C-alpha cells in the first residue's frame, strides 16, 4: 500500500494501478477508503468531512470524531506529522508574509510594514496584500506539484500582520507595525487582512493572523517574562482597538498571543483576553508566539511542567502551539489536567481554518488552486512594489533644494552607509528579491551617463564596540552544498563537521553557519558528530565594510587555525586545554571580498566553544574620501540612518546605542552626524535620505541639511523610488505614522506601558516632526468644513480640498477629534479619519470622512465600559496632527 502527492493529486493504492483524486491542498484528495478499507476491510461511503455539500460545522465535527487523542494533540502544534490513516499529511502552520511572502525563496518584496503605513492609503495596502496572497497561492500550488507543501514557509497560514502599537521608537520590532496610532493601525490592518484572505464567501485565499495580543512592544530583552499592567483606559483606547477592528471588520482568521503577561497572567493562558475575543465574535483560532507556552512554566512558573502549561493555555482558549518539543496535550488529558472535550474545543477552530482554505475539497471548487507560479515576482508585481515605495516616502524638510534638476548637474556625490546596501531595502521578515535596486544604483540609473555619480561610504552606521562584535552574517558569504535550501540567502560560512579532532577524512555533516559564536554545552554540533573530540572547517568570503586594518579576536576552547586572503594569521592547533583568546590583524585595501578559512578542533574539551569577532577600522576612517568627493560635486546626497542589521527582533547587536535589537538612544549615530555637519560646511546642496524602520532624532541635521527624506526600508525597488522623489518624477506624499522626537530625553521609561507622554496623543513636548507630517512639491488649500448628523449618532464630515500649486500631487486629509474638557487625563487629539486623494494642479475635490458612535467612545473606569463623553467636541481637519487647516464643533448629548 502506498500514498503519494503529485501536481495537486492524492493517490492511494496497493500497486502501480491506484486511485487518484483531484485536490487543491496538502490535506489533499477525497479519500474514498476508510480506515477499515486500508486494513483490508470493505470500503465505506465518502466520509462526511470529505463531502463539500455538507455544512462546514458538520464536516469539522465528523473529522474530530475520527481522530484519536494522540492524533488530536499532534495536530495542535505548528509542525504537525499529519494523520496518514485519514490521508492527512504533515503540515507546518508557520509562514510569514509581513510585506511579501517571506523565507520561501524569490518573491516580490514590498516596503516594510511601517512604510506601508506611511502611504496612509488603506485601499492601496489592500491591493498590496492581495498581490502577496496571489504569490502565496502560486508558491503553494508549486509546492504541491513538487511534493513539499508540508514544509515550513510553504503553506497558506500566515502569521501576519503585526498590529502592536509602536508606543516607543526604541523598540526594534516597531518596523513591523503600522505605527503609533490605534485608528491608523486598525484601518491599515483591516485592509491588509482583507487582501490576504480575499473576499470569496466560502474559501480563504490565505489565512491572516493578528499579532501579538496584547501590549507587546519591547524591550526585546524582557519580552519572555515581563508582566505589563497598563491603566484600563490605555488598554481599551490604545492597545486593543486595532485587534477589535481586525476581528469585527476584517474577520481575521487567527490571532497570535504575545509572550508577556497582562495583569499577572501570560497572554497565552489569559482567560480575560480570550473573553474579550469572544465578546467581539471571534470564531477563528488562536496561536501562541513561539515558545510562549513553554514560558508559562519556565519563565512565569505558573505550571509545574510542560503538560500543565499546555493544559492551562488550551483551557483558556488556545488552539495552536508554536515552539519547543512534542505536544504534551495527550499527556495532560491522561493526567486529568484537561478533558478531551476541552481539547476538541481547541482543535475545532483550527480544523475549520483548514477547511476554509480548501484543504479537503476538490481543486475545481477552490478558486485559487489554479494560480500559476508565473504570478510570483511578476513584472506587474514589481511595478506595484515600486508604486508602494514611491507612495511611502516622506519629505520631512525642503528649503527648495528638491527636486534636483538633472540638467544642472555634472557630478553628484553619493555618500553614506546605506547608499549601496541591499539589506536596508528589505527590513526584517522579508522574501528574496530577484533584482533589488539600492539607492546608489537607482540614482545612477536615473541620471545615466551624462552625470558622474561618485560614491563614498564615508562611515559605518555607528561606533562598533571594540573586540565584542561577532563578525556579522552580512559580511560573510559562501556557496554551500549543504543539502538544505538556502532560499537565496548565502550569508555566513560553509561549515564542514568531522567526527574526529583532526579534520580527517570526509566531513560527517555540512551546514551553513551565519555567524561563528558557539558554546555547544555538551551537545553534538551536528548529526553524526560526537559532542567532544570533533573538528570543524569554516570557509567562505569576507567583505570588509571599510578599507583599513581589521583586528580579529578568536576565543576558543580547543585548537584554532585562521587565514585570510591566503595568508595564515593564526596557528594554535595544539593549544592547551581551557579557554584562550587570540587577536590577529590584517589590512584590506578596499571593500572587495577576501577568502577566509577558520579551522577548529575540540580535542578532548568537555565544553567546546569558539567565537570569531572583529574590530573594523574607526568608523570615521572614510571621512577624507567622502569630503573630497563632495567638494568636487554639484550636490551631495547622504544616505544614512540605521539598518535592520541593528534594529529587529531579539537580536545581538554590538554597536554603540543598540542593544538586543532595540535602541538605547534614538539619536542619529554620532559618527553620521559628524560627517553630515562636515558635508554641510562645504556649502553644497545637501540632501539627507534617512532609512530606518523607526523614528530617528537629528535636530542638528534638520538645521543644516537643505532637504531631508524619510525612506523607511523601502523594498526591492527602493532605490528607484527614492531617485524618483529626489529628481521630481514622483511628487512625495507619504505621511509619518509615528512621531519623530527631538531627543531620547523626551521619552518616558521604555519599560513603562502607561501611555502618558507617549505618541502624538499624549506627548506634551515639541516634536522634531509631528505624527502625520509630510511635505509635497505642491500646496493644498482647505475650505468649507461641514458636519451632517444622522439619527443613529453617526456623522459625515466633508471638506473641500484644492491643489493650489503648480504640480499634480497627493494630499492626505486627516481628521482629528478633541473631546470635551474632563477631569481625567485624555489625549490632546485623536485621529478619527483620513483619506489620501490625488489632485491635478488647480483641481478641487470634496472629501467625505465618516464618524460613527465608536469614533467618540472612551473608556469609563467608573462604569467599566466604553462611553461617549457628552458635550462639545472639536473636529480638526488638516495635513498633519500639528498642521490643522480648518475646524468646527459638534455636540454629543
Coordinates of C-alpha atoms in Angstrom, one line a residue, residues 85-606:
X85 CA -4.6 6.8 8.0
X86 CA -7.0 9.6 7.1
X87 CA -4.9 11.0 4.3
X88 CA -3.8 14.0 6.2
X89 CA 0.0 14.5 5.6
X90 CA 2.3 16.7 7.7
X91 CA 1.8 20.5 7.6
X92 CA 3.6 23.5 9.2
X93 CA 1.4 26.4 10.2
X94 CA 4.4 28.7 10.4
X95 CA 4.5 31.0 7.4
X96 CA 5.4 34.7 7.1
X97 CA 4.2 37.5 4.7
X98 CA 4.7 40.8 6.6
X99 CA 5.5 42.7 3.4
X100 CA 5.7 40.0 0.8
X101 CA 6.0 36.2 1.1
X102 CA 9.0 35.6 3.3
X103 CA 11.6 32.9 3.8
X104 CA 10.3 30.9 0.8
X105 CA 12.7 31.9 -2.0
X106 CA 12.1 34.5 -4.6
X107 CA 9.2 36.8 -4.0
X108 CA 8.2 40.4 -4.5
X109 CA 9.4 42.5 -1.6
X110 CA 7.3 45.5 -0.8
X111 CA 8.2 48.3 1.7
X112 CA 8.4 47.2 5.3
X113 CA 5.1 47.4 7.2
X114 CA 5.9 50.8 8.7
X115 CA 6.5 52.1 5.1
X116 CA 3.1 50.7 4.0
X117 CA 1.5 52.6 6.9
X118 CA 3.3 55.7 5.7
X119 CA 1.2 55.6 2.5
X120 CA -1.9 56.4 4.6
X121 CA -3.8 54.6 1.8
X122 CA -5.7 51.6 3.1
X123 CA -7.2 50.8 -0.4
X124 CA -3.8 50.6 -1.8
X125 CA -2.5 48.5 1.0
X126 CA -5.3 46.0 0.4
X127 CA -4.1 45.8 -3.2
X128 CA -0.6 45.1 -2.0
X129 CA -1.8 42.3 0.4
X130 CA -4.0 40.8 -2.4
X131 CA -0.9 40.6 -4.5
X132 CA 1.1 39.0 -1.7
X133 CA -1.7 36.4 -1.3
X134 CA -1.6 35.7 -5.0
X135 CA 2.1 34.9 -4.8
X136 CA 1.5 32.8 -1.7
X137 CA -1.1 30.7 -3.6
X138 CA 1.2 30.4 -6.6
X139 CA 4.1 29.2 -4.4
X140 CA 1.8 26.8 -2.6
X141 CA 0.4 25.4 -5.8
X142 CA 4.0 24.9 -7.0
X143 CA 5.0 23.3 -3.7
X144 CA 2.1 20.8 -4.2
X145 CA 3.5 19.9 -7.5
X146 CA 6.9 19.4 -6.0
X147 CA 5.6 17.4 -3.0
X148 CA 7.0 19.8 -0.4
X149 CA 3.8 21.8 0.6
X150 CA 4.0 20.4 4.1
X151 CA 7.3 22.1 4.9
X152 CA 7.8 25.3 6.8
X153 CA 7.2 28.5 4.9
X154 CA 5.4 26.6 2.1
X155 CA 1.8 26.9 3.5
X156 CA -1.1 29.2 3.4
X157 CA -1.4 30.2 7.1
X158 CA 0.4 33.4 7.6
X159 CA 1.4 34.9 10.9
X160 CA 0.9 38.5 9.9
X161 CA 0.1 41.4 10.3
X162 CA 1.8 42.8 13.4
X163 CA -0.7 45.3 14.8
X164 CA 1.0 46.2 18.1
X165 CA 1.2 49.8 18.8
X166 CA 4.6 51.4 18.2
X167 CA 4.5 53.3 21.5
X168 CA 8.3 53.9 21.9
X169 CA 10.7 54.4 19.0
X170 CA 13.4 52.4 20.8
X171 CA 11.5 49.2 20.1
X172 CA 13.4 47.2 17.3
X173 CA 10.3 45.4 16.1
X174 CA 8.3 48.7 15.6
X175 CA 9.3 48.5 11.9
X176 CA 6.9 45.6 11.6
X177 CA 3.9 47.6 12.8
X178 CA 1.7 50.3 11.3
X179 CA 2.8 53.0 13.7
X180 CA 1.8 54.6 16.9
X181 CA -1.9 55.3 16.4
X182 CA -4.6 52.7 17.1
X183 CA -7.0 54.0 14.4
X184 CA -4.4 54.2 11.6
X185 CA -3.2 50.7 12.7
X186 CA -6.7 49.4 12.5
X187 CA -7.5 50.8 9.1
X188 CA -4.3 49.6 7.5
X189 CA -4.5 46.3 9.3
X190 CA -8.1 45.6 8.2
X191 CA -7.1 46.4 4.6
X192 CA -4.1 44.0 4.8
X193 CA -6.2 41.2 6.3
X194 CA -8.9 41.6 3.6
X195 CA -6.2 41.5 0.9
X196 CA -4.6 38.4 2.3
X197 CA -7.8 36.5 3.0
X198 CA -9.7 37.5 -0.1
X199 CA -13.4 38.1 -0.5
X200 CA -14.7 34.6 -1.6
X201 CA -17.7 33.8 0.5
X202 CA -16.6 30.2 1.1
X203 CA -12.9 29.9 0.8
X204 CA -10.0 31.8 2.3
X205 CA -7.3 32.8 -0.2
X206 CA -4.8 32.6 2.7
X207 CA -5.3 32.8 6.5
X208 CA -4.1 36.0 8.2
X209 CA -3.1 36.4 11.9
X210 CA -3.4 39.5 14.0
X211 CA -0.4 39.6 16.4
X212 CA 0.7 39.9 19.2
X213 CA -2.3 40.1 21.6
X214 CA -1.6 42.3 23.6
X215 CA 0.6 45.3 24.6
X216 CA 3.7 43.7 23.2
X217 CA 6.1 46.5 22.3
X218 CA 9.5 46.0 23.9
X219 CA 12.0 45.9 25.4
X220 CA 13.0 42.7 23.5
X221 CA 15.3 41.5 26.3
X222 CA 12.4 41.1 28.7
X223 CA 9.6 40.0 26.4
X224 CA 9.6 36.4 27.7
X225 CA 9.0 37.2 31.3
X226 CA 7.5 40.7 31.7
X227 CA 4.1 41.4 33.3
X228 CA 2.5 44.6 32.0
X229 CA -0.2 46.4 33.8
X230 CA -1.3 49.5 31.8
X231 CA -4.3 51.5 33.1
X232 CA -7.5 50.1 31.7
X233 CA -8.0 53.3 29.7
X234 CA -4.7 52.7 27.9
X235 CA -5.6 49.0 27.3
X236 CA -9.0 49.8 25.8
X237 CA -8.1 53.0 24.0
X238 CA -4.6 52.2 22.7
X239 CA -3.7 48.5 22.9
X240 CA -6.9 46.7 22.0
X241 CA -8.8 48.8 19.3
X242 CA -6.8 47.6 16.3
X243 CA -7.3 43.9 17.4
X244 CA -11.1 44.6 17.7
X245 CA -11.1 46.2 14.2
X246 CA -9.4 43.2 12.6
X247 CA -11.8 40.8 14.3
X248 CA -15.0 42.7 13.8
X249 CA -14.4 44.2 10.4
X250 CA -11.5 42.3 8.9
X251 CA -12.8 38.9 10.1
X252 CA -9.3 37.9 10.7
X253 CA -8.9 34.1 10.8
X254 CA -6.3 33.9 13.5
X255 CA -4.9 35.8 16.5
X256 CA -1.4 35.3 18.0
X257 CA -0.9 35.8 21.7
X258 CA 2.2 37.6 23.0
X259 CA 4.9 36.4 25.3
X260 CA 4.3 38.9 28.0
X261 CA 1.8 38.6 30.8
X262 CA -1.1 41.0 31.3
X263 CA -2.3 41.8 34.8
X264 CA -0.4 38.8 36.1
X265 CA -1.4 36.1 33.6
X266 CA 0.6 35.2 30.5
X267 CA -1.3 36.2 27.4
X268 CA -1.4 32.7 26.0
X269 CA -3.3 31.4 29.1
X270 CA -5.2 34.6 30.0
X271 CA -9.0 34.0 30.3
X272 CA -9.5 37.7 30.4
X273 CA -8.1 38.2 26.9
X274 CA -9.9 35.1 25.4
X275 CA -13.1 36.5 26.9
X276 CA -12.5 39.8 25.1
X277 CA -12.0 37.9 21.8
X278 CA -15.3 36.0 22.3
X279 CA -17.1 39.3 23.1
X280 CA -16.0 40.6 19.7
X281 CA -17.5 37.5 18.0
X282 CA -14.1 36.0 17.1
X283 CA -14.6 32.5 15.6
X284 CA -11.1 31.7 14.3
X285 CA -8.2 30.0 16.0
X286 CA -5.6 31.4 18.5
X287 CA -1.9 30.5 18.2
X288 CA 0.7 31.4 20.7
X289 CA 4.0 33.1 19.8
X290 CA 6.8 30.5 19.5
X291 CA 7.8 29.2 22.9
X292 CA 5.2 31.2 24.8
X293 CA 3.5 28.2 26.3
X294 CA 6.9 26.9 27.5
X295 CA 7.4 30.3 29.2
X296 CA 4.2 29.7 31.3
X297 CA 6.1 27.3 33.5
X298 CA 9.8 28.0 32.6
X299 CA 9.6 31.9 33.0
X300 CA 6.4 32.7 34.8
X301 CA 6.5 29.4 36.9
X302 CA 2.7 29.2 36.8
X303 CA 2.7 25.5 35.9
X304 CA 4.7 22.6 37.2
X305 CA 5.7 21.3 33.8
X306 CA 5.0 21.5 30.1
X307 CA 1.8 19.3 30.1
X308 CA 0.3 21.5 32.8
X309 CA 1.3 24.7 30.9
X310 CA -0.3 23.4 27.7
X311 CA -3.4 22.4 29.5
X312 CA -3.6 25.9 31.1
X313 CA -3.4 27.6 27.7
X314 CA -5.9 25.3 25.9
X315 CA -8.5 25.5 28.8
X316 CA -8.3 29.3 28.4
X317 CA -8.8 29.2 24.6
X318 CA -5.5 28.4 22.8
X319 CA -5.8 26.2 19.6
X320 CA -2.2 26.0 18.3
X321 CA 1.1 25.9 20.0
X322 CA 4.3 27.1 18.2
X323 CA 7.5 26.2 19.9
X324 CA 9.6 23.7 21.6
X325 CA 9.1 19.9 21.9
X326 CA 6.4 17.5 21.2
X327 CA 2.8 18.3 22.1
X328 CA 2.0 17.2 25.6
X329 CA -1.8 17.6 25.4
X330 CA -2.4 13.9 25.3
X331 CA -0.4 13.6 28.5
X332 CA -2.3 16.4 30.0
X333 CA -5.6 14.7 29.3
X334 CA -4.4 11.4 30.7
X335 CA -3.3 13.1 33.8
X336 CA -6.7 14.8 34.3
X337 CA -5.4 18.3 33.7
X338 CA -7.6 18.7 30.6
X339 CA -10.7 17.0 29.4
X340 CA -10.9 15.6 25.8
X341 CA -13.9 17.8 25.3
X342 CA -11.8 20.9 26.1
X343 CA -9.1 19.5 23.7
X344 CA -11.8 19.2 21.0
X345 CA -12.9 22.8 21.6
X346 CA -9.3 24.0 20.9
X347 CA -8.9 21.7 17.8
X348 CA -12.2 22.6 16.2
X349 CA -11.4 26.2 15.1
X350 CA -8.0 25.0 13.9
X351 CA -9.5 22.5 11.6
X352 CA -12.2 24.9 10.5
X353 CA -9.4 27.1 9.1
X354 CA -8.0 24.2 7.0
X355 CA -11.5 23.5 5.6
X356 CA -11.9 27.2 4.7
X357 CA -8.6 27.1 2.9
X358 CA -10.0 24.3 0.8
X359 CA -7.6 21.6 2.0
X360 CA -10.3 18.9 1.9
X361 CA -12.1 19.9 -1.3
X362 CA -11.6 19.1 -5.0
X363 CA -9.4 21.6 -6.8
X364 CA -12.2 22.8 -9.2
X365 CA -14.2 24.1 -6.2
X366 CA -11.4 26.2 -4.8
X367 CA -11.0 29.4 -6.9
X368 CA -7.3 29.9 -6.0
X369 CA -6.0 26.4 -6.8
X370 CA -5.1 27.3 -10.4
X371 CA -2.9 30.4 -9.8
X372 CA 0.3 29.6 -11.7
X373 CA 3.8 30.1 -10.5
X374 CA 4.3 32.7 -13.2
X375 CA 2.4 35.1 -10.9
X376 CA 5.2 35.0 -8.4
X377 CA 7.5 38.0 -8.7
X378 CA 5.9 39.0 -12.0
X379 CA 6.6 42.4 -13.8
X380 CA 3.2 43.7 -12.7
X381 CA 4.0 42.9 -9.1
X382 CA 7.4 44.5 -9.4
X383 CA 5.7 47.6 -10.7
X384 CA 3.3 47.6 -7.7
X385 CA 6.3 47.3 -5.3
X386 CA 7.8 50.4 -6.9
X387 CA 4.5 52.2 -6.6
X388 CA 4.3 51.3 -3.0
X389 CA 7.8 52.6 -2.3
X390 CA 7.1 55.8 -4.0
X391 CA 3.9 56.3 -2.0
X392 CA 5.6 55.6 1.3
X393 CA 8.4 58.2 1.0
X394 CA 8.0 61.2 3.3
X395 CA 9.5 64.6 2.6
X396 CA 10.4 65.9 6.0
X397 CA 12.2 69.1 5.1
X398 CA 12.7 71.1 1.9
X399 CA 14.2 74.6 1.6
X400 CA 13.8 74.4 -2.2
X401 CA 16.7 72.1 -2.9
X402 CA 14.4 69.4 -4.1
X403 CA 13.5 68.3 -6.7
X404 CA 17.1 68.2 -8.1
X405 CA 17.4 69.3 -11.7
X406 CA 19.3 66.8 -13.7
X407 CA 20.1 69.3 -16.4
X408 CA 22.1 71.4 -13.9
X409 CA 24.2 68.5 -12.5
X410 CA 27.6 67.4 -13.8
X411 CA 28.6 65.5 -10.8
X412 CA 26.7 64.1 -7.9
X413 CA 28.3 62.8 -4.7
X414 CA 26.5 59.9 -3.0
X415 CA 27.8 59.2 0.5
X416 CA 26.7 57.2 3.5
X417 CA 26.4 53.7 5.0
X418 CA 23.0 53.0 3.4
X419 CA 23.7 54.2 -0.1
X420 CA 24.6 50.9 -1.5
X421 CA 23.1 48.5 1.0
X422 CA 20.6 45.8 0.0
X423 CA 19.7 44.7 3.5
X424 CA 18.4 48.2 4.3
X425 CA 15.9 47.8 1.5
X426 CA 14.3 44.8 3.0
X427 CA 13.7 45.2 6.7
X428 CA 13.0 42.0 8.6
X429 CA 10.6 39.1 7.8
X430 CA 11.3 39.5 4.1
X431 CA 11.5 37.4 0.9
X432 CA 14.3 37.3 -1.6
X433 CA 14.0 39.9 -4.4
X434 CA 15.4 38.9 -7.7
X435 CA 16.7 42.3 -8.7
X436 CA 17.0 44.7 -5.7
X437 CA 17.9 48.3 -6.5
X438 CA 20.0 50.2 -3.9
X439 CA 19.8 54.0 -3.7
X440 CA 23.1 54.3 -5.4
X441 CA 22.0 52.1 -8.3
X442 CA 18.7 53.9 -8.6
X443 CA 20.5 57.3 -8.8
X444 CA 22.9 56.0 -11.4
X445 CA 20.1 54.6 -13.5
X446 CA 18.1 57.8 -13.2
X447 CA 21.0 60.1 -14.2
X448 CA 22.5 57.9 -16.9
X449 CA 26.0 58.5 -18.5
X450 CA 25.6 62.3 -18.7
X451 CA 26.1 62.8 -15.0
X452 CA 29.0 61.4 -12.9
X453 CA 27.8 59.7 -9.8
X454 CA 30.7 59.2 -7.4
X455 CA 30.2 57.0 -4.3
X456 CA 32.0 57.1 -1.0
X457 CA 30.7 55.2 2.0
X458 CA 32.2 57.7 4.4
X459 CA 31.4 56.0 7.6
X460 CA 29.8 53.0 9.2
X461 CA 26.4 53.2 10.9
X462 CA 27.8 53.8 14.4
X463 CA 30.8 53.0 16.6
X464 CA 31.4 49.3 17.0
X465 CA 32.2 48.1 20.4
X466 CA 35.9 47.0 20.2
X467 CA 36.6 43.3 20.5
X468 CA 33.0 42.4 21.3
X469 CA 31.4 42.3 17.8
X470 CA 30.9 38.9 16.3
X471 CA 31.6 39.1 12.6
X472 CA 28.1 39.7 11.2
X473 CA 26.5 37.4 8.7
X474 CA 26.2 40.2 6.2
X475 CA 29.9 40.4 6.0
X476 CA 30.2 36.7 5.2
X477 CA 29.2 34.7 2.1
X478 CA 29.6 31.2 0.9
X479 CA 28.3 28.7 -1.5
X480 CA 27.2 25.6 0.4
X481 CA 26.2 22.2 -0.9
X482 CA 24.6 21.5 2.5
X483 CA 21.6 19.5 1.4
X484 CA 19.3 22.2 2.7
X485 CA 17.6 25.1 0.9
X486 CA 19.2 28.5 1.3
X487 CA 16.3 30.4 -0.4
X488 CA 18.8 32.8 -1.9
X489 CA 20.4 33.6 1.4
X490 CA 24.2 32.9 1.0
X491 CA 25.3 34.8 4.1
X492 CA 27.6 33.2 6.6
X493 CA 30.2 30.5 6.0
X494 CA 30.1 26.8 5.0
X495 CA 30.8 24.6 7.9
X496 CA 32.2 21.0 7.5
X497 CA 31.9 19.0 10.6
X498 CA 34.2 16.0 11.2
X499 CA 33.7 13.2 13.6
X500 CA 37.3 13.3 14.7
X501 CA 39.6 16.1 16.1
X502 CA 41.9 16.2 13.1
X503 CA 39.7 17.2 10.1
X504 CA 40.5 13.7 8.7
X505 CA 38.5 12.0 6.0
X506 CA 35.2 13.2 4.6
X507 CA 33.0 15.5 6.7
X508 CA 30.2 13.8 8.6
X509 CA 27.9 16.9 8.1
X510 CA 27.8 20.2 6.3
X511 CA 25.9 23.3 7.4
X512 CA 25.6 27.0 6.7
X513 CA 26.6 28.9 9.9
X514 CA 25.6 32.5 9.6
X515 CA 27.9 33.6 12.5
X516 CA 30.7 31.9 14.4
X517 CA 29.7 32.0 18.0
X518 CA 29.2 28.6 19.5
X519 CA 29.2 27.1 23.0
X520 CA 27.8 23.6 22.4
X521 CA 27.3 22.8 26.1
X522 CA 27.9 19.1 25.8
X523 CA 25.6 18.7 22.8
X524 CA 26.7 17.4 19.4
X525 CA 27.2 20.2 16.9
X526 CA 25.7 18.2 14.0
X527 CA 24.2 14.8 13.2
X528 CA 26.8 12.1 13.1
X529 CA 29.3 14.2 15.1
X530 CA 30.3 13.5 18.8
X531 CA 29.8 16.1 21.5
X532 CA 33.6 16.2 22.0
X533 CA 36.6 15.3 20.0
X534 CA 35.2 16.7 16.8
X535 CA 36.6 19.3 14.4
X536 CA 35.1 22.0 12.0
X537 CA 36.3 23.8 9.0
X538 CA 34.5 27.1 8.0
X539 CA 35.2 28.6 4.6
X540 CA 33.8 31.4 2.5
X541 CA 34.4 35.1 1.8
X542 CA 34.5 38.2 4.0
X543 CA 33.6 41.6 2.6
X544 CA 35.2 44.4 4.6
X545 CA 32.9 47.4 5.4
X546 CA 35.8 49.9 5.0
X547 CA 39.4 49.9 3.9
X548 CA 41.9 49.7 6.6
X549 CA 43.3 47.5 9.4
X550 CA 41.0 44.9 11.0
X551 CA 41.6 43.1 14.2
X552 CA 40.2 39.6 14.5
X553 CA 39.6 38.2 18.0
X554 CA 39.1 34.5 18.3
X555 CA 38.1 33.0 21.6
X556 CA 38.1 29.2 21.8
X557 CA 38.4 26.1 23.9
X558 CA 40.5 23.9 21.6
X559 CA 42.8 24.2 18.7
X560 CA 42.4 27.0 16.1
X561 CA 43.8 28.0 12.7
X562 CA 42.8 31.1 10.8
X563 CA 43.7 32.6 7.4
X564 CA 42.5 35.5 5.3
X565 CA 43.3 36.3 1.7
X566 CA 45.6 33.3 1.5
X567 CA 47.7 34.5 4.5
X568 CA 48.0 32.3 7.6
X569 CA 47.2 34.6 10.5
X570 CA 46.9 32.2 13.4
X571 CA 48.1 28.6 14.1
X572 CA 47.2 27.4 17.6
X573 CA 46.2 23.9 16.7
X574 CA 47.8 22.3 19.7
X575 CA 46.5 24.8 22.2
X576 CA 46.5 23.7 25.9
X577 CA 43.1 22.9 27.4
X578 CA 40.9 25.7 28.6
X579 CA 39.7 28.9 27.0
X580 CA 42.2 31.0 25.1
X581 CA 41.8 34.4 23.3
X582 CA 43.9 35.3 20.3
X583 CA 44.0 38.6 18.4
X584 CA 45.4 38.9 14.9
X585 CA 45.3 41.8 12.4
X586 CA 45.0 42.1 8.6
X587 CA 44.8 45.1 6.4
X588 CA 42.3 45.3 3.5
X589 CA 42.7 47.9 0.8
X590 CA 39.1 48.1 -0.3
X591 CA 35.7 46.5 0.1
X592 CA 36.4 43.6 -2.2
X593 CA 35.6 40.1 -0.9
X594 CA 38.5 38.1 0.5
X595 CA 38.6 34.3 1.2
X596 CA 38.8 33.3 4.8
X597 CA 39.2 29.9 6.4
X598 CA 38.7 29.1 10.1
X599 CA 39.6 25.6 11.5
X600 CA 38.7 24.4 14.9
X601 CA 39.5 21.2 16.9
X602 CA 37.5 20.4 20.1
X603 CA 40.3 17.9 21.1
X604 CA 39.1 16.4 24.4
X605 CA 37.4 19.6 25.6
X606 CA 34.4 18.9 27.8

